[in-house]
Amino acid sequence: MMDGKEDERDIEIEGMIIANEESLERYRSGSAEDKDLLRQPLLKNMRTNNTSQLAIVGANVCPIESLDYEIIENDLFKQDWRSRTKVEIFQYVVLKWTLALLIGLGTGLVGFFNNLAVENIAGFKLLFTNSLMLREKYYHAFAAYAGCNMALAIAAAALCAYVAPAAAGSGIPEVKAYLNGVDAPSILAPKTLFVKIFGSIFGVAGGFVVGKEGPMVHTGSCIAFLLGQGGSRKYRLTWKWLRYFKNDRDRRDLITCGAAAGVAAAFRAPVGGVLFALEEAASWWRSALLWRTFFTTAVVAVVLRGFIDFCHGGKCGLFGEGGLIMFDVNSAKPTYSTPDLLAVILLGVIGGIFGSLYNYLVDKVLRTYSIINERGPILKIVLVVAISLLTSCCSYGLPWLSQCIPCPADLGDPCPTVGRSGNYKNFLCPPNHYNDLASLFLTTNDDAIRNLFSSGSDKEFQLTTLLTFFVAIYGLGIITYGIAIPSGLFIPVILAGASYGRLVGTFLGSFSYLDTGLFAILGAASFLGGTMRMTVSICVILLELTNDLLMLPLVMLVLLISKTVADCFNKGVYDQIVKLKGLPYLEAHAEPYMRNLVASDVVSGPLVTFSGVEKVGNILRVLKITKHNGFPVIDEPPFSAAPQLCGLVLRSHLLVLLKGKKFTKQRVRDASDIMRRFKANDFAKPGSGKGIQLGNLDIKEEEMEMYVDLHPITNTSPHTVVETMSLAKAAILFRELGLRHLLVVPKTLERPPIVGILTRHDLMPEHILGLYPQFDPHRKKP
């Protein structure tokens, strides 16, 4: 009798899958019967999630799964926690802080190495070009300049195209999605870290209009991910302490620290790094994490300070002349009146408009580049070479259109500047004259920003120069992002914003008390607010960059205005990129139409459950014909008086249990034997590997008829919601708790003990609006 019931159950599972596909086709055909689904409670869970569970990582389309931040409270976990001594708990706490220290040290070292390499490579290139121009070998100078840029561009593109495609781009959208619970493959792998570091150096030194800030966030996250692997059996790093971190929850905290450390290393802004992680990167936060993140960024600041002090006096080549503050403009004291506030409001409006337009154009360019990039590595490199050549032509050619300007009479610095850095580039000008456009183009991005932020000289740059530079940087920044190199968005946005800010300041010079350098800072803030849509973190980063606390009220005002204006048109640039890549990111707020639905309206099927003591063959069959990562466990007679929900068991835990082969011939509970055979660490999340796969199992024919007790590995306290809870409330609960599965239970006792399971993909707007197109605000009405 028992075998007959189990055969019927196998047939039922396969029949549910077929029936589900048929019902989906009927729903798409739009029959009147199916259109009544909204008004009927979903008692039989027969829908599949027909949204794409694939996303673009680099230029590759990869399957996407969710991370599991929930504490799996099964019997093995409880036994492990009960058996931990005070010494082991102390070890766990000490190791968390030790890893935070190591993340700060590693990210600080990489940040220093990045700056050192960029300054020396770019400095050698510019000095060589300048020496050829002084000998009037202009064609040779362009060939040398463009050739160096192209060689560096090819090196960066080859690394991204052949070694680690996931390293291309900023990396912030991927880190943001990971901290939201999206497990995208390869985004934090060792090869991605290697390519991110060297690809960013080659790209920035190669003259592209890109920054190293976004890649540094990705780099810090990769370092944190590698340190938080919990050991590695492959490399025999199996120290007992490391096993504490074999879970997604602790890795999430470490990666949050790594993202903050990346910002601190890139901008030398430790407090700004903490706020960036809080405002933009992390989807989940707590006070203990704030302490560790702040400690990590403080370590980064100390490391950078030590190496910068060491490099003073030319010990590190062309690097080390600056301090911890990158753009010190504290010499200009901001005194402002009502007309100045009106000018600041104007800058905020301009920044919001330009920022939203920038995001719109970046989105269009990324869609175009994705068509090119998917055709293979060769076309990726060709596209990078084309953009490199165009950038070199603009940087070398546009200064020829600018007129020479006499050097200021009361200038303390040499004019024209001899060598690489400085505001006053010679570029074919007679003695005591300089080319202001060359001072912005033929220099590193950091020096260009420093020149635009400089105070005390309102007529240092002509209006036509600032306009030309703004148009060129705005266009080059848009077409450069999306090619196969690591590329940050912060620096292009700061350059463009500072140029039009200084342009407005120069134009309003006779009406305003503010220095043009301060206008440049406000312009950069307005453009950052219009593109990134961050406020608090950008405000603090800019204050740490410029060491000008007196600008705080004006920076706050311009950020609030620019963000408000830009929000009227589209989303922030990182949110757009996350959506474009297809990463299933859960927003912090629910859509309005979700309040018209309840949790049971969107659960997808087929719903497959296991008994508390299940037949091995049934488990193996279900694992083969489904891709679910969690299965409800139902206790049935004789183990309970009536069918009741025991909990949830994970696919990965089932695979470990089956590989251990602790089976019984009779259908009886065998928890004590399993508890002796396994430890909680056996079911921990694997490190860089994929863990046990279905193909690794070797189940014999006679074992297929045996039974296994699932109670010891079942999470007996999964998060559940009643089927009548509004979908909006369920979605917010799902995100705030960092869940992978949310069980939907019936409201009445007469029903089966579970209605369905909500997963991340069930809460995506594409899935919900596919089921209920009448709620789609963009759907054309018949």
XYZ file of C-alpha atoms in Angstrom, residues 125-683:
559
model
C 53.436 59.090 -21.051
C 52.717 62.818 -20.660
C 56.369 63.742 -20.060
C 57.430 61.838 -23.168
C 54.718 63.520 -25.236
C 55.691 66.947 -23.880
C 59.386 66.402 -24.645
C 58.568 65.594 -28.279
C 56.403 68.692 -28.569
C 59.164 70.899 -27.185
C 61.331 69.623 -30.069
C 58.458 70.511 -32.463
C 57.851 66.859 -33.381
C 54.091 67.225 -33.229
C 53.147 64.187 -35.301
C 55.587 62.045 -33.360
C 54.124 63.406 -30.130
C 50.593 62.444 -31.157
C 51.750 59.014 -32.308
C 53.503 58.454 -28.976
C 50.522 59.733 -26.961
C 47.880 57.762 -28.885
C 50.124 54.698 -29.117
C 50.692 54.547 -25.356
C 46.970 55.005 -24.738
C 46.102 52.286 -27.237
C 48.596 49.807 -25.779
C 47.206 50.336 -22.291
C 43.656 50.097 -23.617
C 44.345 46.795 -25.385
C 45.927 45.373 -22.227
C 42.881 46.332 -20.114
C 40.411 45.083 -22.737
C 42.224 41.766 -23.236
C 42.150 41.087 -19.498
C 38.407 41.804 -19.344
C 37.542 39.978 -22.553
C 39.518 36.788 -22.001
C 40.224 36.447 -18.274
C 37.320 37.953 -16.305
C 34.403 39.540 -18.210
C 32.704 40.269 -14.863
C 35.462 42.832 -14.103
C 34.288 45.195 -16.854
C 32.369 48.287 -15.849
C 32.066 49.909 -12.457
C 31.232 46.906 -10.279
C 29.077 48.954 -7.909
C 25.778 47.665 -9.397
C 26.934 44.059 -8.951
C 28.097 44.654 -5.361
C 24.831 46.439 -4.620
C 22.864 43.480 -6.005
C 24.963 40.980 -4.015
C 24.274 42.826 -0.771
C 20.600 42.780 -1.728
C 20.750 38.967 -1.884
C 21.527 38.268 -5.562
C 24.138 35.564 -6.159
C 25.657 36.460 -9.533
C 28.481 34.095 -10.533
C 32.102 35.264 -10.802
C 31.516 38.852 -9.676
C 33.724 38.401 -6.590
C 36.061 35.657 -7.836
C 39.891 35.872 -7.489
C 40.386 36.373 -11.226
C 37.864 39.228 -11.141
C 39.911 40.877 -8.389
C 43.133 40.506 -10.392
C 41.623 41.950 -13.571
C 39.866 44.720 -11.669
C 43.124 45.959 -10.167
C 45.303 45.880 -13.270
C 42.515 46.674 -15.749
C 41.644 49.786 -13.752
C 45.280 50.900 -13.699
C 45.655 50.433 -17.448
C 42.310 52.090 -18.213
C 42.837 55.201 -16.078
C 46.488 55.587 -17.105
C 45.441 55.057 -20.728
C 43.627 58.391 -20.787
C 40.038 57.111 -20.774
C 37.445 59.356 -19.189
C 36.880 56.886 -16.362
C 37.624 56.771 -12.663
C 39.120 54.225 -10.311
C 36.514 54.786 -7.578
C 33.859 52.315 -8.762
C 36.458 49.610 -9.450
C 37.938 50.235 -5.982
C 34.548 49.490 -4.396
C 34.434 46.248 -6.373
C 38.059 45.503 -5.422
C 37.401 45.998 -1.708
C 34.371 43.715 -1.944
C 36.418 41.018 -3.714
C 39.097 41.181 -1.007
C 36.421 40.837 1.679
C 34.801 37.921 -0.152
C 38.081 36.026 -0.432
C 38.923 36.565 3.234
C 35.447 35.435 4.248
C 35.463 32.107 2.408
C 35.702 30.196 5.662
C 38.795 28.309 4.558
C 39.502 26.166 1.520
C 39.948 22.417 1.333
C 41.582 22.790 -2.079
C 44.440 24.879 -0.629
C 44.328 23.103 2.763
C 43.222 26.228 4.598
C 40.915 24.431 6.999
C 41.698 26.196 10.245
C 38.887 25.523 12.729
C 38.225 29.207 13.391
C 37.455 29.868 9.720
C 34.453 27.551 9.707
C 32.413 30.211 11.510
C 32.172 32.221 8.269
C 30.807 29.490 6.022
C 27.461 31.269 5.594
C 26.035 34.072 3.493
C 25.136 36.179 6.523
C 28.691 36.804 7.758
C 30.027 37.171 4.225
C 27.462 39.904 3.594
C 28.824 41.886 6.568
C 32.405 41.495 5.368
C 31.547 42.604 1.829
C 29.776 45.662 3.224
C 33.029 46.528 5.022
C 34.927 45.924 1.774
C 32.683 48.267 -0.225
C 33.151 51.031 2.361
C 36.915 50.433 2.364
C 36.975 50.787 -1.426
C 35.440 54.274 -1.275
C 37.776 55.236 1.562
C 40.806 54.112 -0.476
C 39.669 55.793 -3.702
C 38.697 59.187 -2.279
C 40.749 59.052 0.940
C 37.396 59.663 2.648
C 36.854 57.153 5.500
C 33.593 58.633 6.829
C 32.267 59.011 3.297
C 33.001 55.337 2.718
C 30.882 54.297 5.693
C 28.005 56.494 4.552
C 28.301 55.224 0.980
C 27.922 51.648 2.187
C 24.945 52.660 4.330
C 23.159 54.834 1.738
C 23.887 53.139 -1.564
C 25.436 49.688 -1.266
C 23.898 47.808 1.657
C 20.265 46.690 1.790
C 20.561 45.585 5.421
C 22.245 47.398 8.302
C 22.710 47.231 12.049
C 24.704 49.115 14.673
C 27.363 46.396 15.113
C 28.065 46.516 11.383
C 28.480 50.298 11.605
C 31.277 49.850 14.151
C 33.167 47.299 12.053
C 32.751 49.302 8.845
C 34.040 52.441 10.538
C 37.009 50.492 11.917
C 37.797 49.138 8.431
C 37.778 52.582 6.779
C 39.900 53.988 9.623
C 42.509 51.299 8.897
C 42.444 52.307 5.217
C 43.048 55.953 6.143
C 46.004 55.034 8.382
C 47.557 52.846 5.665
C 47.216 55.568 3.027
C 48.589 58.224 5.372
C 51.624 56.081 6.120
C 52.464 55.408 2.484
C 51.812 58.996 1.368
C 54.167 60.281 4.061
C 56.756 57.724 2.972
C 56.513 58.868 -0.663
C 57.150 62.548 0.052
C 60.307 63.822 -1.551
C 60.084 61.812 -4.761
C 60.722 58.375 -3.261
C 57.849 56.912 -5.286
C 58.519 58.486 -8.661
C 55.796 60.886 -9.736
C 53.481 59.947 -6.853
C 53.338 61.297 -3.346
C 53.352 65.063 -3.673
C 49.788 65.355 -2.335
C 48.434 64.608 1.124
C 45.494 62.624 2.405
C 43.155 65.397 1.216
C 43.053 65.134 -2.563
C 41.782 68.607 -3.538
C 42.551 71.103 -0.774
C 40.665 74.329 -1.591
C 40.460 75.708 1.939
C 42.114 78.988 0.869
C 38.827 80.401 -0.454
C 36.474 81.493 2.347
C 32.855 81.204 1.216
C 30.820 84.310 1.992
C 27.493 84.348 0.246
C 24.326 86.422 -0.047
C 20.859 86.006 -1.552
C 22.045 86.279 -5.203
C 24.604 83.553 -4.461
C 21.881 81.274 -3.127
C 19.882 81.829 -6.318
C 22.978 80.849 -8.310
C 23.348 77.702 -6.200
C 19.688 76.813 -6.828
C 20.308 77.302 -10.557
C 23.289 74.949 -10.362
C 21.123 72.354 -8.635
C 18.480 72.525 -11.357
C 21.113 72.318 -14.110
C 22.765 69.357 -12.371
C 19.440 67.527 -12.078
C 18.624 68.026 -15.766
C 22.100 67.156 -17.029
C 22.311 64.212 -14.618
C 19.020 62.638 -15.716
C 19.980 63.159 -19.375
C 23.357 61.545 -18.667
C 21.639 58.496 -17.172
C 19.272 58.255 -20.129
C 22.127 58.358 -22.657
C 24.263 55.895 -20.665
C 21.326 53.471 -20.717
C 21.012 53.761 -24.511
C 24.763 53.340 -25.028
C 24.883 50.261 -22.774
C 22.070 48.641 -24.751
C 23.981 49.288 -27.980
C 27.294 48.031 -26.594
C 25.672 44.848 -25.291
C 24.868 43.884 -28.883
C 28.519 44.413 -29.863
C 30.031 42.782 -26.773
C 28.026 39.578 -27.089
C 29.637 38.893 -30.484
C 32.931 37.884 -28.925
C 36.165 39.086 -27.342
C 37.658 40.424 -30.575
C 34.859 42.930 -31.121
C 35.110 43.988 -27.476
C 38.773 44.878 -27.983
C 38.042 46.626 -31.291
C 35.417 48.788 -29.577
C 37.881 49.681 -26.792
C 40.550 50.617 -29.347
C 38.084 52.835 -31.242
C 37.070 54.706 -28.085
C 40.735 55.027 -27.072
C 41.655 56.556 -30.418
C 38.719 58.986 -30.250
C 39.687 60.021 -26.707
C 43.316 60.561 -27.728
C 42.257 62.700 -30.701
C 40.076 64.869 -28.461
C 42.694 65.231 -25.724
C 45.510 66.086 -28.129
C 43.545 67.869 -30.841
C 41.138 70.172 -28.993
C 43.884 72.218 -27.231
C 45.041 73.332 -30.724
C 41.780 75.282 -30.982
C 42.457 77.261 -27.806
C 44.305 80.573 -27.667
C 47.358 81.233 -25.543
C 46.759 83.307 -22.409
C 49.340 85.523 -20.664
C 50.475 84.219 -17.308
C 49.096 86.069 -14.250
C 51.540 88.652 -12.943
C 51.286 87.835 -9.238
C 51.487 84.050 -9.614
C 53.691 82.206 -7.151
C 53.952 78.976 -9.211
C 56.068 78.720 -12.368
C 54.185 79.700 -15.525
C 54.078 77.998 -17.927
C 54.308 74.750 -15.947
C 57.323 72.648 -16.756
C 56.513 68.930 -16.797
C 53.297 67.026 -16.126
C 51.262 68.589 -13.341
C 50.052 72.131 -12.819
C 47.435 74.586 -14.067
C 49.487 76.299 -16.740
C 50.499 74.035 -19.631
C 52.800 75.449 -22.298
C 51.459 73.582 -25.398
C 52.996 75.639 -28.266
C 52.600 78.969 -26.460
C 55.336 81.633 -26.362
C 57.201 82.389 -23.103
C 55.021 83.610 -20.212
C 51.874 82.235 -21.881
C 49.881 79.040 -21.308
C 47.143 76.966 -22.966
C 44.234 76.569 -20.547
C 42.526 73.766 -22.496
C 45.729 71.726 -22.530
C 45.889 72.189 -18.755
C 42.651 70.194 -18.532
C 43.126 67.599 -21.276
C 46.831 66.723 -21.249
C 46.971 65.720 -17.607
C 45.618 63.024 -15.318
C 41.979 63.137 -14.288
C 42.895 63.949 -10.682
C 45.043 66.887 -11.774
C 42.276 68.149 -14.067
C 39.866 68.173 -11.120
C 42.458 69.897 -8.967
C 42.882 72.580 -11.652
C 39.113 73.137 -11.909
C 38.733 73.323 -8.116
C 41.623 75.802 -7.750
C 40.647 79.137 -6.233
C 41.936 82.681 -6.356
C 41.965 83.180 -10.158
C 38.623 83.835 -11.840
C 40.117 84.287 -15.314
C 42.362 81.241 -15.303
C 40.063 79.449 -17.779
C 38.158 81.097 -20.629
C 34.421 80.558 -21.070
C 34.967 78.814 -24.426
C 37.544 76.519 -22.819
C 35.191 75.456 -20.048
C 32.323 74.933 -22.506
C 34.498 72.873 -24.857
C 35.838 70.755 -22.007
C 32.354 70.169 -20.588
C 30.910 69.018 -23.921
C 33.884 66.746 -24.611
C 33.946 65.157 -21.142
C 30.163 64.775 -21.056
C 30.152 62.940 -24.395
C 33.300 60.889 -23.782
C 32.077 59.845 -20.337
C 28.853 58.502 -21.846
C 30.411 56.537 -24.702
C 33.290 55.184 -22.582
C 31.163 53.531 -19.907
C 30.144 50.072 -21.054
C 33.271 49.097 -22.983
C 35.277 46.096 -21.794
C 37.469 47.858 -19.218
C 36.990 48.538 -15.496
C 35.471 52.010 -15.437
C 34.112 54.186 -12.666
C 31.520 56.914 -13.112
C 32.497 59.239 -10.268
C 35.466 60.952 -11.953
C 33.753 61.688 -15.324
C 30.764 63.093 -13.459
C 32.956 65.246 -11.177
C 34.932 66.545 -14.188
C 31.824 67.467 -16.158
C 30.088 68.977 -13.128
C 33.140 71.006 -12.087
C 33.550 72.378 -15.618
C 29.992 73.690 -15.949
C 30.059 74.840 -12.309
C 33.164 76.904 -13.007
C 31.555 78.087 -16.240
C 28.538 79.411 -14.312
C 30.849 80.950 -11.701
C 32.920 82.724 -14.371
C 29.771 83.973 -16.113
C 28.317 85.321 -12.832
C 31.639 86.686 -11.607
C 30.466 90.298 -11.236
C 27.243 89.300 -9.425
C 28.535 86.726 -6.938
C 30.832 86.746 -3.926
C 31.668 83.060 -4.340
C 34.985 82.018 -5.855
C 34.862 80.185 -9.194
C 36.639 77.228 -7.583
C 33.778 76.932 -5.092
C 31.324 77.084 -7.992
C 33.224 74.151 -9.502
C 32.743 72.137 -6.294
C 29.027 72.953 -6.249
C 28.724 72.013 -9.921
C 30.385 68.655 -9.238
C 28.005 68.102 -6.301
C 24.958 68.942 -8.435
C 25.976 66.554 -11.213
C 26.757 63.783 -8.720
C 23.345 64.254 -7.133
C 21.675 64.220 -10.550
C 23.328 60.984 -11.673
C 23.987 58.931 -8.520
C 20.937 60.184 -6.523
C 22.930 59.984 -3.300
C 22.946 62.898 -0.869
C 24.518 62.300 2.546
C 27.454 60.178 1.368
C 28.320 62.470 -1.572
C 28.123 65.519 0.697
C 30.609 64.026 3.176
C 32.887 62.653 0.434
C 33.135 66.100 -1.176
C 33.857 67.749 2.158
C 36.602 65.198 2.879
C 37.990 65.620 -0.632
C 38.213 69.409 -0.421
C 38.746 70.027 3.324
C 36.173 72.821 3.184
C 33.588 72.393 5.929
C 32.274 75.929 5.401
C 30.744 74.769 2.109
C 28.461 72.292 3.924
C 25.170 74.284 3.718
C 25.612 75.058 0.024
C 26.598 71.488 -0.869
C 23.579 70.147 1.020
C 21.254 72.574 -0.779
C 22.577 71.818 -4.245
C 22.447 68.043 -3.674
C 18.841 68.131 -2.475
C 17.737 70.246 -5.433
C 19.595 68.236 -8.084
C 18.295 64.907 -6.752
C 14.724 66.204 -6.579
C 14.837 67.522 -10.141
C 16.471 64.379 -11.559
C 13.999 62.061 -9.800
C 11.244 63.615 -11.909
C 12.763 62.037 -15.036
C 14.369 58.658 -14.241
C 16.193 56.569 -11.640
C 19.795 56.764 -10.495
C 22.471 55.460 -12.808
C 23.309 52.414 -10.672
C 19.637 51.465 -10.360
C 19.295 51.681 -14.131
C 22.342 49.484 -14.694
C 21.081 46.887 -12.195
C 17.788 46.713 -14.096
C 19.511 46.647 -17.492
C 21.677 43.710 -16.445
C 18.570 41.787 -15.377
C 19.675 41.427 -11.752
C 16.546 40.731 -9.627
C 17.014 43.617 -7.199
C 14.346 44.127 -4.525
C 13.549 47.784 -3.909
C 13.120 49.183 -0.417
C 9.535 50.190 -1.189
C 6.654 48.244 -2.653
C 4.877 49.266 -5.829
C 1.362 50.702 -5.313
C -0.369 47.899 -7.227
C 1.035 45.341 -4.765
C -1.470 46.592 -2.188
C -4.283 45.292 -4.399
C -2.914 41.737 -4.244
C -2.334 39.234 -1.479
C 0.569 36.849 -0.955
C -1.226 33.806 -2.369
C -1.941 35.605 -5.646
C 1.625 35.330 -6.968
C 3.111 32.153 -5.486
C 4.380 29.929 -8.256
C 4.401 26.191 -8.567
C 4.489 23.304 -8.819
C 4.604 23.079 -5.045
C 6.553 19.922 -4.138
C 6.653 18.801 -0.516
C 8.450 16.043 1.361
C 7.340 13.952 4.275
C 9.299 14.141 7.528
C 10.647 10.652 6.783
C 10.920 10.405 3.016
C 11.833 7.701 0.551
C 15.308 8.181 -0.986
C 14.033 7.521 -4.495
C 11.379 10.229 -4.157
C 13.934 12.814 -3.031
C 16.307 11.941 -5.844
C 13.512 12.071 -8.426
C 12.305 15.482 -7.249
C 15.834 16.915 -7.256
C 16.241 15.773 -10.855
C 12.961 17.122 -12.252
C 12.883 20.443 -10.351
C 15.311 23.280 -9.777
C 13.830 24.445 -6.480
C 16.282 25.277 -3.699
C 13.838 24.814 -0.839
C 11.129 22.249 -0.123
C 8.438 22.300 2.587
C 8.503 19.310 4.926
C 5.094 18.015 6.039
C 4.658 15.721 9.033
C 1.927 13.167 8.393
C 0.455 10.265 10.368
C 1.832 8.271 12.106
C 4.345 11.026 13.024
C 1.592 13.568 13.743
C -2.144 13.462 14.361
C -2.874 15.431 11.177
C -0.777 16.877 8.328
C 1.211 19.818 9.686
C 4.039 22.001 8.455
C 7.310 20.837 9.982
C 9.540 23.390 8.244
C 11.734 23.913 5.185
C 14.666 21.849 3.913
C 17.267 23.162 1.465
C 18.413 21.378 -1.682
C 22.070 21.704 -0.660
C 21.341 20.054 2.689
C 19.467 17.209 1.001
C 22.461 16.535 -1.234
C 24.807 16.333 1.779
C 22.394 14.018 3.570
C 22.024 11.724 0.549
C 25.782 11.578 0.038
C 26.193 10.497 3.682
C 23.821 7.545 3.058
C 22.331 7.337 6.542
C 19.266 5.426 5.338
C 16.886 3.023 7.052
C 14.920 0.166 5.569
C 11.834 1.023 7.626
C 9.942 4.322 7.598
C 10.988 5.386 11.106
C 12.583 8.464 12.634
C 16.344 8.132 12.945
C 17.354 11.597 14.154
C 19.794 10.463 16.851
C 21.880 8.408 14.409
C 22.027 11.293 11.929
C 23.008 13.733 14.690
C 25.926 11.454 15.587
C 26.990 11.000 11.957
C 26.846 14.645 10.852
C 27.942 17.987 12.248
C 26.528 21.426 11.464
C 29.751 22.280 9.621
C 29.042 19.498 7.083
C 26.044 21.508 5.862
